[in-house]
Amino acid sequence: MSRAHRTSLVPVAGLFGLVVVLALGMYVYDHGRRDQIAKGVRIDGIDVGGLSASAANARLQRTVAVSMEHPVVVSSHGKSWRITPREAGVAVDVAGTVAEAVNASRTGSIFSRTWRGLFGGNVNKDVPLRVSYSHRAVRGFADQVGAAVNTAPRDATVEPGASGLTQVPDRIGVAVEQKRLIARLAHALTGPSAKRIVTVPTLTRKPAVTT
C-alpha cells in the first residue's frame, strides 16, 4: 500500500472513530435516563415530567394518600350519604402507573429520545391512574341510597270517612337510576382530581290516576 493511499485512509478512520464515540455516548446517555420521565408527561393531570421513577412514585403516593381521606358525598332532595375510598375498597397501583409513564417517555428512537433530553423536547401524554375498587361495596352503597330515595307513585283515590268521602291526591314517584349512580360513584372514587360530590340521578314515575 502506498504512502498516499495510507494517508487518504486516515480521515476515514478518524470519522469512523468519531461516529463510534458519538454512538457510544448516545447509548450511555439514553441508558442513564431509562427510568427518567420525559417532560410533558402527566399522571391523571399530575405533572411528573422530569422526575425519576422513584420521585414520581413518592409524589403520587402523597397525592393518593390525601385523596383517600376525602369521602364522596352523595346528595338527593336535601338528604346526603357518605362513602370513603377505604370503605369502597379503593386500591391504587402506583408502581404500575409510574411504570406506564416511564414507558410513555421511552417512545421513539434513541435519536429522538436523546434529542428531547438534550434540547428540551416534550412528550404530551396524560397517563390514567390505575385504580380498582370493590364493585360489591359500591353497589351495596348505591342500593342503600336507592332504598332511601325510591318512592312509589300513588294514585289519586277517594276514601270513605265518618264525615263523608275524602279525596286523597296523587303523588309522583321517584326512582334512582342505579347504573348511572354507580358510574358516578366509581368516577368520584377513582379519580384523585375528580369532584367528591355526587348528585343522585333519578327518574319520575307518574301515577296511573291523577287528580
PDB file of C-alpha atoms in Angstrom, residues 6-177:
ATOM      1  CA  ARG A   6      -2.499   5.190   3.674  1.00  0.00           C
ATOM      2  CA  THR A   7      -2.731   8.948   4.163  1.00  0.00           C
ATOM      3  CA  SER A   8      -6.151   9.063   2.484  1.00  0.00           C
ATOM      4  CA  LEU A   9      -7.480   6.446   4.896  1.00  0.00           C
ATOM      5  CA  VAL A  10      -6.620   8.487   7.984  1.00  0.00           C
ATOM      6  CA  PRO A  11      -9.603  10.909   7.687  1.00  0.00           C
ATOM      7  CA  VAL A  12     -11.949   7.958   7.048  1.00  0.00           C
ATOM      8  CA  ALA A  13     -10.689   6.115  10.088  1.00  0.00           C
ATOM      9  CA  GLY A  14     -10.959   9.266  12.177  1.00  0.00           C
ATOM     10  CA  LEU A  15     -14.537   9.865  11.005  1.00  0.00           C
ATOM     11  CA  PHE A  16     -15.447   6.252  11.768  1.00  0.00           C
ATOM     12  CA  GLY A  17     -13.951   6.563  15.222  1.00  0.00           C
ATOM     13  CA  LEU A  18     -15.920   9.763  15.835  1.00  0.00           C
ATOM     14  CA  VAL A  19     -19.161   8.046  14.821  1.00  0.00           C
ATOM     15  CA  VAL A  20     -18.424   5.157  17.182  1.00  0.00           C
ATOM     16  CA  VAL A  21     -17.689   7.539  20.055  1.00  0.00           C
ATOM     17  CA  LEU A  22     -20.900   9.521  19.395  1.00  0.00           C
ATOM     18  CA  ALA A  23     -22.985   6.347  19.170  1.00  0.00           C
ATOM     19  CA  LEU A  24     -21.488   5.012  22.387  1.00  0.00           C
ATOM     20  CA  GLY A  25     -22.053   8.324  24.133  1.00  0.00           C
ATOM     21  CA  MET A  26     -25.669   8.386  22.917  1.00  0.00           C
ATOM     22  CA  TYR A  27     -26.238   4.866  24.219  1.00  0.00           C
ATOM     23  CA  VAL A  28     -24.735   5.675  27.629  1.00  0.00           C
ATOM     24  CA  TYR A  29     -26.795   8.883  27.852  1.00  0.00           C
ATOM     25  CA  ASP A  30     -30.044   7.128  26.898  1.00  0.00           C
ATOM     26  CA  HIS A  31     -29.386   4.170  29.198  1.00  0.00           C
ATOM     27  CA  GLY A  32     -28.705   6.522  32.098  1.00  0.00           C
ATOM     28  CA  ARG A  33     -32.171   8.073  31.621  1.00  0.00           C
ATOM     29  CA  ARG A  34     -34.018   4.739  31.368  1.00  0.00           C
ATOM     30  CA  ASP A  35     -36.109   5.484  34.490  1.00  0.00           C
ATOM     31  CA  GLN A  36     -36.473   9.208  33.781  1.00  0.00           C
ATOM     32  CA  ILE A  37     -39.935  10.507  32.901  1.00  0.00           C
ATOM     33  CA  ALA A  38     -39.986  12.892  29.957  1.00  0.00           C
ATOM     34  CA  LYS A  39     -41.160  16.461  30.357  1.00  0.00           C
ATOM     35  CA  GLY A  40     -44.808  16.909  29.453  1.00  0.00           C
ATOM     36  CA  VAL A  41     -45.897  13.546  30.902  1.00  0.00           C
ATOM     37  CA  ARG A  42     -48.692  13.670  33.486  1.00  0.00           C
ATOM     38  CA  ILE A  43     -50.490  11.092  35.584  1.00  0.00           C
ATOM     39  CA  ASP A  44     -54.195  11.847  35.898  1.00  0.00           C
ATOM     40  CA  GLY A  45     -53.331  15.533  35.450  1.00  0.00           C
ATOM     41  CA  ILE A  46     -50.473  15.458  37.975  1.00  0.00           C
ATOM     42  CA  ASP A  47     -47.236  16.749  36.444  1.00  0.00           C
ATOM     43  CA  VAL A  48     -44.450  14.167  36.775  1.00  0.00           C
ATOM     44  CA  GLY A  49     -42.341  15.332  33.838  1.00  0.00           C
ATOM     45  CA  GLY A  50     -38.614  15.463  34.511  1.00  0.00           C
ATOM     46  CA  LEU A  51     -38.871  13.235  37.585  1.00  0.00           C
ATOM     47  CA  SER A  52     -37.217   9.902  38.131  1.00  0.00           C
ATOM     48  CA  ALA A  53     -39.468   6.892  38.639  1.00  0.00           C
ATOM     49  CA  SER A  54     -38.790   6.906  42.397  1.00  0.00           C
ATOM     50  CA  ALA A  55     -39.551  10.630  42.711  1.00  0.00           C
ATOM     51  CA  ALA A  56     -42.761  10.263  40.685  1.00  0.00           C
ATOM     52  CA  ASN A  57     -43.713   7.309  42.873  1.00  0.00           C
ATOM     53  CA  ALA A  58     -43.283   9.417  46.024  1.00  0.00           C
ATOM     54  CA  ARG A  59     -45.276  12.336  44.583  1.00  0.00           C
ATOM     55  CA  LEU A  60     -48.109  10.068  43.519  1.00  0.00           C
ATOM     56  CA  GLN A  61     -48.144   8.286  46.888  1.00  0.00           C
ATOM     57  CA  ARG A  62     -48.623  11.641  48.661  1.00  0.00           C
ATOM     58  CA  THR A  63     -51.434  12.655  46.339  1.00  0.00           C
ATOM     59  CA  VAL A  64     -53.184   9.304  46.690  1.00  0.00           C
ATOM     60  CA  ALA A  65     -52.830   9.361  50.488  1.00  0.00           C
ATOM     61  CA  VAL A  66     -54.574  12.742  50.641  1.00  0.00           C
ATOM     62  CA  SER A  67     -57.352  11.697  48.259  1.00  0.00           C
ATOM     63  CA  MET A  68     -58.021   8.522  50.272  1.00  0.00           C
ATOM     64  CA  GLU A  69     -59.024  10.667  53.252  1.00  0.00           C
ATOM     65  CA  HIS A  70     -61.739  12.547  51.357  1.00  0.00           C
ATOM     66  CA  PRO A  71     -65.170  10.890  51.326  1.00  0.00           C
ATOM     67  CA  VAL A  72     -67.586  11.041  48.412  1.00  0.00           C
ATOM     68  CA  VAL A  73     -70.792  12.823  49.386  1.00  0.00           C
ATOM     69  CA  VAL A  74     -73.990  11.732  47.638  1.00  0.00           C
ATOM     70  CA  SER A  75     -76.997  14.040  47.850  1.00  0.00           C
ATOM     71  CA  SER A  76     -80.650  13.968  46.837  1.00  0.00           C
ATOM     72  CA  HIS A  77     -83.532  16.197  47.863  1.00  0.00           C
ATOM     73  CA  GLY A  78     -81.793  17.620  50.910  1.00  0.00           C
ATOM     74  CA  LYS A  79     -80.503  14.268  52.151  1.00  0.00           C
ATOM     75  CA  SER A  80     -76.890  13.118  51.947  1.00  0.00           C
ATOM     76  CA  TRP A  81     -74.835   9.950  52.359  1.00  0.00           C
ATOM     77  CA  ARG A  82     -71.068   9.413  52.578  1.00  0.00           C
ATOM     78  CA  ILE A  83     -68.661   6.705  51.485  1.00  0.00           C
ATOM     79  CA  THR A  84     -64.899   6.849  51.899  1.00  0.00           C
ATOM     80  CA  PRO A  85     -62.407   5.343  49.420  1.00  0.00           C
ATOM     81  CA  ARG A  86     -61.369   2.851  52.091  1.00  0.00           C
ATOM     82  CA  GLU A  87     -64.977   1.731  52.604  1.00  0.00           C
ATOM     83  CA  ALA A  88     -65.262   1.325  48.836  1.00  0.00           C
ATOM     84  CA  GLY A  89     -62.130  -0.847  48.755  1.00  0.00           C
ATOM     85  CA  VAL A  90     -60.238   1.572  46.527  1.00  0.00           C
ATOM     86  CA  ALA A  91     -56.708   0.395  45.668  1.00  0.00           C
ATOM     87  CA  VAL A  92     -54.193   2.350  43.574  1.00  0.00           C
ATOM     88  CA  ASP A  93     -51.429   0.663  41.587  1.00  0.00           C
ATOM     89  CA  VAL A  94     -48.875   3.465  41.955  1.00  0.00           C
ATOM     90  CA  ALA A  95     -45.888   1.429  40.765  1.00  0.00           C
ATOM     91  CA  GLY A  96     -47.730   0.177  37.681  1.00  0.00           C
ATOM     92  CA  THR A  97     -48.918   3.666  36.778  1.00  0.00           C
ATOM     93  CA  VAL A  98     -45.427   5.153  37.128  1.00  0.00           C
ATOM     94  CA  ALA A  99     -44.011   2.321  35.002  1.00  0.00           C
ATOM     95  CA  GLU A 100     -46.538   3.209  32.298  1.00  0.00           C
ATOM     96  CA  ALA A 101     -45.416   6.862  32.481  1.00  0.00           C
ATOM     97  CA  VAL A 102     -41.782   5.753  32.057  1.00  0.00           C
ATOM     98  CA  ASN A 103     -42.761   3.594  29.081  1.00  0.00           C
ATOM     99  CA  ALA A 104     -44.537   6.566  27.504  1.00  0.00           C
ATOM    100  CA  SER A 105     -41.314   8.547  27.939  1.00  0.00           C
ATOM    101  CA  ARG A 106     -39.343   5.873  26.068  1.00  0.00           C
ATOM    102  CA  THR A 107     -41.339   6.174  22.873  1.00  0.00           C
ATOM    103  CA  GLY A 108     -39.443   6.904  19.689  1.00  0.00           C
ATOM    104  CA  SER A 109     -35.901   6.004  18.710  1.00  0.00           C
ATOM    105  CA  ILE A 110     -32.716   6.503  20.686  1.00  0.00           C
ATOM    106  CA  PHE A 111     -32.042   9.517  18.469  1.00  0.00           C
ATOM    107  CA  SER A 112     -35.382  11.222  19.225  1.00  0.00           C
ATOM    108  CA  ARG A 113     -35.072  10.484  22.947  1.00  0.00           C
ATOM    109  CA  THR A 114     -31.545  11.901  23.069  1.00  0.00           C
ATOM    110  CA  TRP A 115     -32.660  14.989  21.151  1.00  0.00           C
ATOM    111  CA  ARG A 116     -35.569  15.523  23.581  1.00  0.00           C
ATOM    112  CA  GLY A 117     -33.295  15.103  26.578  1.00  0.00           C
ATOM    113  CA  LEU A 118     -30.612  17.471  25.318  1.00  0.00           C
ATOM    114  CA  PHE A 119     -32.769  20.174  23.746  1.00  0.00           C
ATOM    115  CA  GLY A 120     -35.873  20.166  25.955  1.00  0.00           C
ATOM    116  CA  GLY A 121     -38.490  18.340  23.883  1.00  0.00           C
ATOM    117  CA  ASN A 122     -41.785  17.263  25.472  1.00  0.00           C
ATOM    118  CA  VAL A 123     -44.000  14.183  25.385  1.00  0.00           C
ATOM    119  CA  ASN A 124     -47.615  15.310  25.651  1.00  0.00           C
ATOM    120  CA  LYS A 125     -49.107  12.326  27.460  1.00  0.00           C
ATOM    121  CA  ASP A 126     -51.581  12.050  30.345  1.00  0.00           C
ATOM    122  CA  VAL A 127     -51.370   8.552  31.816  1.00  0.00           C
ATOM    123  CA  PRO A 128     -54.565   7.370  33.544  1.00  0.00           C
ATOM    124  CA  LEU A 129     -54.216   6.294  37.146  1.00  0.00           C
ATOM    125  CA  ARG A 130     -54.559   2.553  37.647  1.00  0.00           C
ATOM    126  CA  VAL A 131     -57.297   2.278  40.242  1.00  0.00           C
ATOM    127  CA  SER A 132     -59.559  -0.574  41.302  1.00  0.00           C
ATOM    128  CA  TYR A 133     -62.428  -0.681  43.755  1.00  0.00           C
ATOM    129  CA  SER A 134     -64.832  -3.155  45.299  1.00  0.00           C
ATOM    130  CA  HIS A 135     -67.802  -3.383  42.932  1.00  0.00           C
ATOM    131  CA  ARG A 136     -69.732  -5.174  45.644  1.00  0.00           C
ATOM    132  CA  ALA A 137     -69.160  -2.371  48.182  1.00  0.00           C
ATOM    133  CA  VAL A 138     -70.094   0.382  45.745  1.00  0.00           C
ATOM    134  CA  ARG A 139     -73.163  -1.490  44.528  1.00  0.00           C
ATOM    135  CA  GLY A 140     -74.244  -2.095  48.134  1.00  0.00           C
ATOM    136  CA  PHE A 141     -73.861   1.598  48.944  1.00  0.00           C
ATOM    137  CA  ALA A 142     -75.867   2.541  45.843  1.00  0.00           C
ATOM    138  CA  ASP A 143     -78.596   0.126  46.934  1.00  0.00           C
ATOM    139  CA  GLN A 144     -78.755   1.826  50.346  1.00  0.00           C
ATOM    140  CA  VAL A 145     -79.159   5.220  48.682  1.00  0.00           C
ATOM    141  CA  GLY A 146     -81.776   3.827  46.337  1.00  0.00           C
ATOM    142  CA  ALA A 147     -83.767   2.319  49.207  1.00  0.00           C
ATOM    143  CA  ALA A 148     -83.863   5.713  50.925  1.00  0.00           C
ATOM    144  CA  VAL A 149     -84.733   7.741  47.809  1.00  0.00           C
ATOM    145  CA  ASN A 150     -87.042   5.463  45.841  1.00  0.00           C
ATOM    146  CA  THR A 151     -90.683   6.417  46.300  1.00  0.00           C
ATOM    147  CA  ALA A 152     -93.561   4.567  44.677  1.00  0.00           C
ATOM    148  CA  PRO A 153     -96.151   6.665  42.841  1.00  0.00           C
ATOM    149  CA  ARG A 154     -99.569   6.925  44.465  1.00  0.00           C
ATOM    150  CA  ASP A 155    -102.791   7.030  42.535  1.00  0.00           C
ATOM    151  CA  ALA A 156    -105.440   9.586  43.390  1.00  0.00           C
ATOM    152  CA  THR A 157    -108.299   7.969  45.221  1.00  0.00           C
ATOM    153  CA  VAL A 158    -111.308   8.628  47.409  1.00  0.00           C
ATOM    154  CA  GLU A 159    -111.550   7.178  50.898  1.00  0.00           C
ATOM    155  CA  PRO A 160    -114.749   6.996  52.946  1.00  0.00           C
ATOM    156  CA  GLY A 161    -114.779   8.513  56.409  1.00  0.00           C
ATOM    157  CA  ALA A 162    -117.103   9.435  59.232  1.00  0.00           C
ATOM    158  CA  SER A 163    -117.845  12.823  57.653  1.00  0.00           C
ATOM    159  CA  GLY A 164    -118.094  11.532  54.106  1.00  0.00           C
ATOM    160  CA  LEU A 165    -115.704  10.880  51.284  1.00  0.00           C
ATOM    161  CA  THR A 166    -112.180  12.261  51.450  1.00  0.00           C
ATOM    162  CA  GLN A 167    -110.151  12.812  48.321  1.00  0.00           C
ATOM    163  CA  VAL A 168    -106.546  11.557  48.536  1.00  0.00           C
ATOM    164  CA  PRO A 169    -104.334  13.338  45.995  1.00  0.00           C
ATOM    165  CA  ASP A 170    -101.923  11.558  43.705  1.00  0.00           C
ATOM    166  CA  ARG A 171     -98.170  11.536  44.370  1.00  0.00           C
ATOM    167  CA  ILE A 172     -95.371  11.390  41.821  1.00  0.00           C
ATOM    168  CA  GLY A 173     -92.874   8.629  42.475  1.00  0.00           C
ATOM    169  CA  VAL A 174     -89.081   8.785  42.305  1.00  0.00           C
ATOM    170  CA  ALA A 175     -86.768   6.021  41.060  1.00  0.00           C
ATOM    171  CA  VAL A 176     -82.973   6.093  41.338  1.00  0.00           C
ATOM    172  CA  GLU A 177     -81.061   5.268  38.151  1.00  0.00           C
TER     173      GLU A 177
END
